Short mmCIF file of C-alpha atoms and ligand atoms in Angstrom, two decimals:
data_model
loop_
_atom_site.label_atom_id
_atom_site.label_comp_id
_atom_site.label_asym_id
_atom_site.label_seq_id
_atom_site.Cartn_x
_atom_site.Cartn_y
_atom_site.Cartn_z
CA UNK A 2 1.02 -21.89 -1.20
CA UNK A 3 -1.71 -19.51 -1.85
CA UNK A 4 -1.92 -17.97 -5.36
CA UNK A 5 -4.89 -15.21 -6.27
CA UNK A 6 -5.63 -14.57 -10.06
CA UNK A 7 -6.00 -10.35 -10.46
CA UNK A 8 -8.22 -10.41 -13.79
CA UNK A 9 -8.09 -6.80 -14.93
CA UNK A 10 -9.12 -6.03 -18.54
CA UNK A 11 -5.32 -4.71 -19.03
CA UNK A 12 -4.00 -7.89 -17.93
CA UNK A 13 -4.66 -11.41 -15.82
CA UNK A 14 -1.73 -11.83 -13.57
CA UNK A 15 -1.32 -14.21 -10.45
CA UNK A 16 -0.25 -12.49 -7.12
CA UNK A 17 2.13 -15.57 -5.18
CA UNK A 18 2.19 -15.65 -1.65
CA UNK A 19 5.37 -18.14 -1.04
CA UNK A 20 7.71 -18.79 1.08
CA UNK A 21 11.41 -18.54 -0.77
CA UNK A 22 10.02 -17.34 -3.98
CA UNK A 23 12.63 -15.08 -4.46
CA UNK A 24 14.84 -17.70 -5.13
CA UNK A 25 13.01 -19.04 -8.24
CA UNK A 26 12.40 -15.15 -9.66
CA UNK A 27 13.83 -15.96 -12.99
CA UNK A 28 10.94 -17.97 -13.66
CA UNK A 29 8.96 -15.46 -13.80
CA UNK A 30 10.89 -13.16 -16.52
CA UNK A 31 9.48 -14.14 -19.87
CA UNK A 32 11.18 -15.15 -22.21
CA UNK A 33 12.80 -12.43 -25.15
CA UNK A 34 12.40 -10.02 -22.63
CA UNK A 35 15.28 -6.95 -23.40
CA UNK A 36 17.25 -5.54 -21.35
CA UNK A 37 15.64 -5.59 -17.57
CA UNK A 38 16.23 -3.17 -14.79
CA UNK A 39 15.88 -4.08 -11.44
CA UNK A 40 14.41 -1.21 -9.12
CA UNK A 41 15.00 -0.83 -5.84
CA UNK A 42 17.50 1.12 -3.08
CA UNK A 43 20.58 0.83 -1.71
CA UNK A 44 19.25 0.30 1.87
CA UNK A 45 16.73 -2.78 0.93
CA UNK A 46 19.38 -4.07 -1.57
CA UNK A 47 21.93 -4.56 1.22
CA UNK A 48 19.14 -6.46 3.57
CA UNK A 49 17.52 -8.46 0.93
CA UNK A 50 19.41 -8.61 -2.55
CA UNK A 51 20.76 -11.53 -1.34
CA UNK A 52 17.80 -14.16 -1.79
CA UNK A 53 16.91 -12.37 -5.45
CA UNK A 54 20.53 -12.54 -6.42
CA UNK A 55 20.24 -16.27 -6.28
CA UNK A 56 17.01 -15.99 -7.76
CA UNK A 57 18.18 -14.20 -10.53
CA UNK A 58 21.33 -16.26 -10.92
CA UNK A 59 22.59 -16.43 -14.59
CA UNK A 60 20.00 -13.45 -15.47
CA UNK A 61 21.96 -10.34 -17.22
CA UNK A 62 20.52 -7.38 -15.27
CA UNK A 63 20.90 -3.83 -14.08
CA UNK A 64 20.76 -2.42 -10.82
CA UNK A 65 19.44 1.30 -10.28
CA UNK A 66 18.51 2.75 -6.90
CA UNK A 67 16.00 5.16 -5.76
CA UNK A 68 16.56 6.81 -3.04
CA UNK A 69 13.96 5.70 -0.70
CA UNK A 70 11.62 8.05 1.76
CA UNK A 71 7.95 9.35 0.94
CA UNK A 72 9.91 12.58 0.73
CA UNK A 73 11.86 11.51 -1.91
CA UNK A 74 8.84 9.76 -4.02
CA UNK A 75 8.68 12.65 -6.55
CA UNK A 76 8.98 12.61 -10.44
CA UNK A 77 12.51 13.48 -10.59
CA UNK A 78 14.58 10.71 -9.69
CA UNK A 79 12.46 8.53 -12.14
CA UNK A 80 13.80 11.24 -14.37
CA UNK A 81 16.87 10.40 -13.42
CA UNK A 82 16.68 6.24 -14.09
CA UNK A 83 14.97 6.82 -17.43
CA UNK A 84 17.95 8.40 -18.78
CA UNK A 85 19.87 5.84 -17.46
CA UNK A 86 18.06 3.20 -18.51
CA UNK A 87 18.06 4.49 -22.22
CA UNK A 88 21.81 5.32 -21.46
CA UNK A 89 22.60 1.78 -20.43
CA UNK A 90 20.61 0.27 -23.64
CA UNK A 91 16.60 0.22 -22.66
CA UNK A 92 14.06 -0.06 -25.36
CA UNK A 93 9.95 -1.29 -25.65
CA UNK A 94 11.96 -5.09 -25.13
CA UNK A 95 12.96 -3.95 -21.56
CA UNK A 96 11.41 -4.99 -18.26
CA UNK A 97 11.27 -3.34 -14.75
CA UNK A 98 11.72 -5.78 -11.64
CA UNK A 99 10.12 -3.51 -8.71
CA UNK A 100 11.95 -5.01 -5.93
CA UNK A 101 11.05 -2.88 -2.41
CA UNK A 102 8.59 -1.32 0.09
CA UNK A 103 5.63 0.97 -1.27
CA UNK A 104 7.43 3.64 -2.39
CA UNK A 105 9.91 1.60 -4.89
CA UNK A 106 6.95 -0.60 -5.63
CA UNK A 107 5.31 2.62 -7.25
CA UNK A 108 7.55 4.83 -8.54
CA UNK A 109 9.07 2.05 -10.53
CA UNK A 110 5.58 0.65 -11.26
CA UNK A 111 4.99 4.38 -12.51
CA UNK A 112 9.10 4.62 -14.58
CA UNK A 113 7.28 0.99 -15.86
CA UNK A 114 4.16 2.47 -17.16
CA UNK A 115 5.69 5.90 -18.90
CA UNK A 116 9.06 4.28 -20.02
CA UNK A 117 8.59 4.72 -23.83
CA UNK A 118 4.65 4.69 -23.44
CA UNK A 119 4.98 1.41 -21.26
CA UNK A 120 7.03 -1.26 -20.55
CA UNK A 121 6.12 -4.89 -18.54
CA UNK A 122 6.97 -4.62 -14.39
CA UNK A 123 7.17 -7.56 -12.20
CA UNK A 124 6.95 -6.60 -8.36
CA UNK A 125 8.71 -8.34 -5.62
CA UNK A 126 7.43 -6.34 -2.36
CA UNK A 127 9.60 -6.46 0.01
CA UNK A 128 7.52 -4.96 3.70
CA UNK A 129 4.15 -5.91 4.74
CA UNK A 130 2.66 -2.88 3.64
CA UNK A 131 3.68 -3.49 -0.14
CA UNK A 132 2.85 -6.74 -0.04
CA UNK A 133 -0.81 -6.77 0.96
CA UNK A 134 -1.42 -3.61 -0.91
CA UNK A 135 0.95 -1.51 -2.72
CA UNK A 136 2.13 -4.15 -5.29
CA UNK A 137 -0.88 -5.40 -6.48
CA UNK A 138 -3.74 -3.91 -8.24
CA UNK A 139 -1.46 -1.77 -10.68
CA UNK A 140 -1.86 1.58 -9.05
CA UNK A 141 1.32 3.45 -9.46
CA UNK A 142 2.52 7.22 -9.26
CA UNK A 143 4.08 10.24 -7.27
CA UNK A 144 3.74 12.74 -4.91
CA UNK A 145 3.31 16.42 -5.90
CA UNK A 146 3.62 18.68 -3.15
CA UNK A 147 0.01 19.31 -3.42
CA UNK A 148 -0.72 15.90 -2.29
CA UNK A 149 -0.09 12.20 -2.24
CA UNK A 150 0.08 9.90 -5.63
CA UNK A 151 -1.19 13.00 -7.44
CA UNK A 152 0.60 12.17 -10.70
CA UNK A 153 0.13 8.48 -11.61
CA UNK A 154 -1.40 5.78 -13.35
CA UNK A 155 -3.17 2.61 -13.03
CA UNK A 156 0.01 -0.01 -14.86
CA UNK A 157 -0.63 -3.71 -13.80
CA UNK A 158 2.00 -5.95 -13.66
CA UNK A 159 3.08 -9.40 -15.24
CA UNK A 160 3.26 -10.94 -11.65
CA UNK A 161 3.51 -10.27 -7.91
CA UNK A 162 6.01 -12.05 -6.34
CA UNK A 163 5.11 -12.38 -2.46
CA UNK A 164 8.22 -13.75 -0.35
CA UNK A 165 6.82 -13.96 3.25
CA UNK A 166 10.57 -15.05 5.01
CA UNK A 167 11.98 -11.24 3.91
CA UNK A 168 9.32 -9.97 6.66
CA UNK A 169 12.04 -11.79 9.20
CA UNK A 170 14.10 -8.73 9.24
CA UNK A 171 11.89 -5.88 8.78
CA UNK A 172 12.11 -3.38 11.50
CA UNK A 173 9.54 -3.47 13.90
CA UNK A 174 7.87 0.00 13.46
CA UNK A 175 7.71 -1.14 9.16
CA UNK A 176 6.02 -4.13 10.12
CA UNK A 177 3.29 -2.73 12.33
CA UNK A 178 2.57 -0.39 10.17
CA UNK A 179 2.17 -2.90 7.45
CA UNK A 180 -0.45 -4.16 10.03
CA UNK A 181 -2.98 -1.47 9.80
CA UNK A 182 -3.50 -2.11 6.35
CA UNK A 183 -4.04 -5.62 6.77
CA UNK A 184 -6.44 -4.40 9.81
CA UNK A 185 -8.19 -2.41 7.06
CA UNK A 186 -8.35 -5.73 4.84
CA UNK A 187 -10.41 -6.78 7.58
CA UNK A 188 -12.93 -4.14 8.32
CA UNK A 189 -13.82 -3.51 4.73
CA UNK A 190 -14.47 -6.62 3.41
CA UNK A 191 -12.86 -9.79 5.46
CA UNK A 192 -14.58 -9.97 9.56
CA UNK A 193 -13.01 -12.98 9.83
CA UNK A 194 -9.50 -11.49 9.10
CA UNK A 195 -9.99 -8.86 11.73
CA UNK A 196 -11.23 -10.84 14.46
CA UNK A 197 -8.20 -12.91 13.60
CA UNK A 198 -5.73 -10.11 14.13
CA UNK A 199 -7.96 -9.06 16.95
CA UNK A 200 -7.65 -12.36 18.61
CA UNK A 201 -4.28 -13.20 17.98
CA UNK A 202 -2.06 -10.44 18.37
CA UNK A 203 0.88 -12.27 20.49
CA UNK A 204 1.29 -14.63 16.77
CA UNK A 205 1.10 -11.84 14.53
CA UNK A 206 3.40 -9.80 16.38
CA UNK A 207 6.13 -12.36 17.01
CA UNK A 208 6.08 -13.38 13.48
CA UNK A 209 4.84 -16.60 13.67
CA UNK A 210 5.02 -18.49 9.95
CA UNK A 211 1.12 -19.66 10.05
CA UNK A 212 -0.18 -16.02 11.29
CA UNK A 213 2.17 -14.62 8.56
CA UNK A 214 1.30 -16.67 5.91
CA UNK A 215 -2.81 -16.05 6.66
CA UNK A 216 -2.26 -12.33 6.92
CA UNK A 217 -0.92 -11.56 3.74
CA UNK A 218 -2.90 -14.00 2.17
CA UNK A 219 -6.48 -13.20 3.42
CA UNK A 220 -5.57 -9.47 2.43
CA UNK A 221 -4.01 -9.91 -1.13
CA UNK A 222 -7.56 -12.23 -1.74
CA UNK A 223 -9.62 -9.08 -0.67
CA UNK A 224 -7.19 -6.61 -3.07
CA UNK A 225 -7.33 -9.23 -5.81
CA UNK A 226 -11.24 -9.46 -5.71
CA UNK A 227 -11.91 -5.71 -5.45
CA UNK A 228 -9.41 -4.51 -7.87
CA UNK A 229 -10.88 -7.50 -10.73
CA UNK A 230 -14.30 -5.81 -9.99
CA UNK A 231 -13.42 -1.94 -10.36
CA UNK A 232 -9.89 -1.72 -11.82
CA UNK A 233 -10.26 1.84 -12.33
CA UNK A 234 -11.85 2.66 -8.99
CA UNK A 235 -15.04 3.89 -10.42
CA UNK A 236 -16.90 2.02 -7.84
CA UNK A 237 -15.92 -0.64 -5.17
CA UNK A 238 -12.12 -0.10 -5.01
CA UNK A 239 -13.12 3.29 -3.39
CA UNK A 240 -13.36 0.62 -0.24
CA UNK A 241 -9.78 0.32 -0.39
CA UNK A 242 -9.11 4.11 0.19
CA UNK A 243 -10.84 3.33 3.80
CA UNK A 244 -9.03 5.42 6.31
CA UNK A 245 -6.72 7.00 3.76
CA UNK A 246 -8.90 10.58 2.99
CA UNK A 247 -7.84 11.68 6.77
CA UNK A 248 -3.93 9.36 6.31
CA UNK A 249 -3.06 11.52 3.04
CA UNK A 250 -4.15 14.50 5.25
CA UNK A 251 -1.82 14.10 7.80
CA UNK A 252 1.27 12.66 5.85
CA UNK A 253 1.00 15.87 3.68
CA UNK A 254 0.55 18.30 6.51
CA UNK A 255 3.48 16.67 8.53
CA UNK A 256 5.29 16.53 5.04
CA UNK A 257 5.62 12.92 4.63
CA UNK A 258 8.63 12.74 7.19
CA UNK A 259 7.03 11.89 10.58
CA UNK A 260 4.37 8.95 9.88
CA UNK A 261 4.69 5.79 7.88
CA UNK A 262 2.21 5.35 5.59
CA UNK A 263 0.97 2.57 7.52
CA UNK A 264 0.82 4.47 10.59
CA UNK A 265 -0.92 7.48 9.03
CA UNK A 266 -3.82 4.97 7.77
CA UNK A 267 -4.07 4.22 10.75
CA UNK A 268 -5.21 7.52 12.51
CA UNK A 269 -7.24 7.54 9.30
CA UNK A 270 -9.23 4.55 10.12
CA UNK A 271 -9.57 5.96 13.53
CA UNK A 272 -11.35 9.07 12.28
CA UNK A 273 -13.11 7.31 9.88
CA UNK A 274 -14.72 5.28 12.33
CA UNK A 275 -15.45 8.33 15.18
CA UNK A 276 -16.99 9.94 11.64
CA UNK A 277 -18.87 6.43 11.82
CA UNK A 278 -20.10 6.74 15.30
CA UNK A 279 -21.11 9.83 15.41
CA UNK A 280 -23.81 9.94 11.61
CA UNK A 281 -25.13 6.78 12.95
CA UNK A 282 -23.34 4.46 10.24
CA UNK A 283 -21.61 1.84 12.88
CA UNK A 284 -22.76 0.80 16.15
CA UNK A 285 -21.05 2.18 19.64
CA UNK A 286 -19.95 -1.92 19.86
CA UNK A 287 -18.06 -1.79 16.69
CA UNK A 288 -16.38 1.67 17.30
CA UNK A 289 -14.62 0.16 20.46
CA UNK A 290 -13.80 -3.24 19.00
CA UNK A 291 -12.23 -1.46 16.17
CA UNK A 292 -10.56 1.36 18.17
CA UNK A 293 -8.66 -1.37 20.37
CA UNK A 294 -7.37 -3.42 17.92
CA UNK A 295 -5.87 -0.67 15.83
CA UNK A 296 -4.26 0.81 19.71
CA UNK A 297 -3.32 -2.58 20.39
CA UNK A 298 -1.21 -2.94 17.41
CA UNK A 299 0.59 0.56 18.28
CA UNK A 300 1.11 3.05 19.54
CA UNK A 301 1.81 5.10 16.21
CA UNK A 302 3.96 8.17 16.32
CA UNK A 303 2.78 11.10 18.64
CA UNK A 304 0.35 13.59 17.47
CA UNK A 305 1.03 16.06 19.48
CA UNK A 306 1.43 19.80 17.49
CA UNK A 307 -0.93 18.74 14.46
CA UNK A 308 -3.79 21.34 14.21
CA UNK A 309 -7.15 19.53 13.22
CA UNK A 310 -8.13 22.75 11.04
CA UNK A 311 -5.32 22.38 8.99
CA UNK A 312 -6.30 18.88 8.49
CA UNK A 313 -9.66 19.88 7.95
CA UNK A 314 -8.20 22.60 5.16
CA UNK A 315 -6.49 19.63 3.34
CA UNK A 316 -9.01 17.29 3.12
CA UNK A 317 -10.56 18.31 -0.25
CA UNK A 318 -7.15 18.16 -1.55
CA UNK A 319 -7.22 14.54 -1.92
CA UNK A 320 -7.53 12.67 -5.30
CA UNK A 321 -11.03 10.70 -3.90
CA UNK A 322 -12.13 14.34 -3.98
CA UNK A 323 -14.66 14.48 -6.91
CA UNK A 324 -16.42 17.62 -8.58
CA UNK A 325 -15.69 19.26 -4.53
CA UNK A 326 -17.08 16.70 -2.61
CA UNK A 327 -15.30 14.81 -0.48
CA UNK A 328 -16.13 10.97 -0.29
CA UNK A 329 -15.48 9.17 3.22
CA UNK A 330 -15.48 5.08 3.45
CA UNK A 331 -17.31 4.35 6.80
CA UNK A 332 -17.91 1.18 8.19
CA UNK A 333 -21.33 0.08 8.41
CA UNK A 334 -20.13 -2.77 10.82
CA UNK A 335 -17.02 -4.68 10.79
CA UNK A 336 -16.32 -6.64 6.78
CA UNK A 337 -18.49 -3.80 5.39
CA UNK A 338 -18.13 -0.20 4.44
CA UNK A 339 -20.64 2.65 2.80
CA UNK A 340 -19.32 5.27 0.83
CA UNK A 341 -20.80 8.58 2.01
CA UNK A 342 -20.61 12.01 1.12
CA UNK A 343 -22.08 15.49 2.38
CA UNK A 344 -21.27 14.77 5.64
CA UNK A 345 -21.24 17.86 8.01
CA UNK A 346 -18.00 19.73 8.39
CA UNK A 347 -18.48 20.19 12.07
CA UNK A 348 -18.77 16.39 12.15
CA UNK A 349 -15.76 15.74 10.07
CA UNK A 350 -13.97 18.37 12.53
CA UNK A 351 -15.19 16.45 15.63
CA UNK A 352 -13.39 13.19 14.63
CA UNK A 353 -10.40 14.58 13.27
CA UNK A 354 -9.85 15.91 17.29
CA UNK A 355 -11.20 12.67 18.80
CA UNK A 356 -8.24 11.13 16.24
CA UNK A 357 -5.79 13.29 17.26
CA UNK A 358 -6.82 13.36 21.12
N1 LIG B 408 -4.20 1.25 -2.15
C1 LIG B 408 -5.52 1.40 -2.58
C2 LIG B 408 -5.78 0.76 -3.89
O1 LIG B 408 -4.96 0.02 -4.39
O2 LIG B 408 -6.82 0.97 -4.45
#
């Protein structure tokens, strides 16, 4: 089974793609570790606590629940579990197990890093999304109102446990959108992986343990490579962001209740590339091959109602935002971006609409 070293200056750690891993989680708890708090919420403990119960068999720990939603991903309800923790016992000795989708996977990767100045967190992603992206790489945080991941911090974790058999039962919708990040994988940095997906849509959609398995894998290898080169995004981990200056955008202005994640990366990527088209970055071939195989893994939520000005307005809002300038990843053809500022508004604005036409 495919295991990918992350070597950050913080911390080496191995990400563990494996089928049934959950079941031998203990393992992975070192040993004289405190008292340790397993993360997650109600709704993915009753689906999947199951196979890390067993896992965890004969381990003495604590279950506190978040209560799920991008909505919800604010600093209060970590608030909330660090009293508890301290409450039920927590010290420096205590560890975090981060067991759910994106959301849990940061806001206890974020309780992990301010817990008494810092405390060790294993994730255990539990949807696609989390487990080609969100739980590895250390990046960790919450929303503000202002904007997405605004308060955060960069926390890496002991280990990334990557159980492939708790996709089985993720909603459909989840797991598409978990899609479009792998899709990203591909055009960034991987052609291979997106002429994969491209080519073999009727596997990847029904599942199948192979297509699965080379997914997640082919994308955690990209995250672990770019995130051992630039940690701190000061340089090449600005690749990963592809598609998620216009996404932030439009989760914020539709308040983080009508798009997954996912799903909003996904229009993002779409812009991104019109943005690509249209300054001469990617070729007209390209565009379209792109374009159709991030529609043919949809359709995403309807756009109908969202103004591209106030899109446009939010845009500099975003974190990749530096000294007023905003930063877009465009592909330069597909497994290769550029990072390019002071593009033209009126450009920007003409691929926001073609996005949301
Ligand atoms: N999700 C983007 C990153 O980890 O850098």
């Amino acid at each position: 089974m495919p295991e990918f070293h992350v070597d950050t200056a913080p911390r080496g750690y191995s990400a563990i793609v494996e089928w049934g891993i959950l079941q031998r989680a203990a393992e992975f708890i070192p040993p004289r570790t405190g008292k340790i708090f397993l993360v997650t919420t109600a709704d993915v403990w009753q689906h999947q606590g199951q196979a890390l119960e067993r896992g965890l068999a004969g381990v003495c720990y604590e279950r506190l629940d978040l209560p799920g939603g991008e909505d919800h991903k604010r600093l209060a309800p970590l608030e909330d579990l660090a009293e508890q923790m301290v409450a039920r016992g927590g010290d420096r000795s205590s560890l975090i197990l981060a067991f759910g989708g994106g959301i849990v996977n940061d806001m206890a990767g974020f309780l992990a890093a301010i817990f008494m100045r810092g405390i060790p967190v294993v994730q255990i992603p539990t949807t696609l999304l989390a487990q080609v992206d969100a739980a590895v790489g250390g990046k960790t945080g919450v929303n503000l109102v202002a904007g997405k991941n605004l308060l955060g911090a960069f926390h890496q974790p002991l280990a990334v446990l990557i159980d492939p058999a708790v996709l089985e039962t993720l909603p459909e919708r989840e797991y598409r959108a978990g899609i479009y990040e792998v899709i990203k994988c591909g055009i960034i940095r991987d052609g291979g992986l997106f002429h994969f997906l491209a080519e073999q849509r009727p596997a990847v959609l029904a599942r199948d343990s192979e297509a699965v398995t080379r997914m997640i894998a082919d994308s955690v290898r990209v995250k672990a490579e770019v995130v051992a080169a630039d940690e701190r995004e000061s340089g090449l981990r600005r690749i990963l962001n592809f598609g998620h200056t216009f996404g932030h955008a439009l989760e914020a202005e539709t308040v983080y209740t009508r798009f997954l994640h996912g799903e909003a990366v996904a229009f993002g990527m779409r812009a991104a590339v019109y943005l690509a088209q249209s300054t001469g970055y990617l070729s007209a071939e390209d565009s379209v091959e792109i374009l159709g195989t991030i529609e043919d893994y949809g359709p995403i939520p309807s756009l109908s109602g969202i103004a591209s000005e106030n899109l446009l307005v939010r845009l500099p809002h975003d974190k990749k935002t530096m000294r007023g300038e905003i930063h877009f990843v465009l592909p330069v053809r597909i497994g290769e971006t550029a990072i390019v500022s002071g593009v033209e508004q009126r450009l920007v604005s003409e691929a926001i609409r073609s996005a949301l036409a």
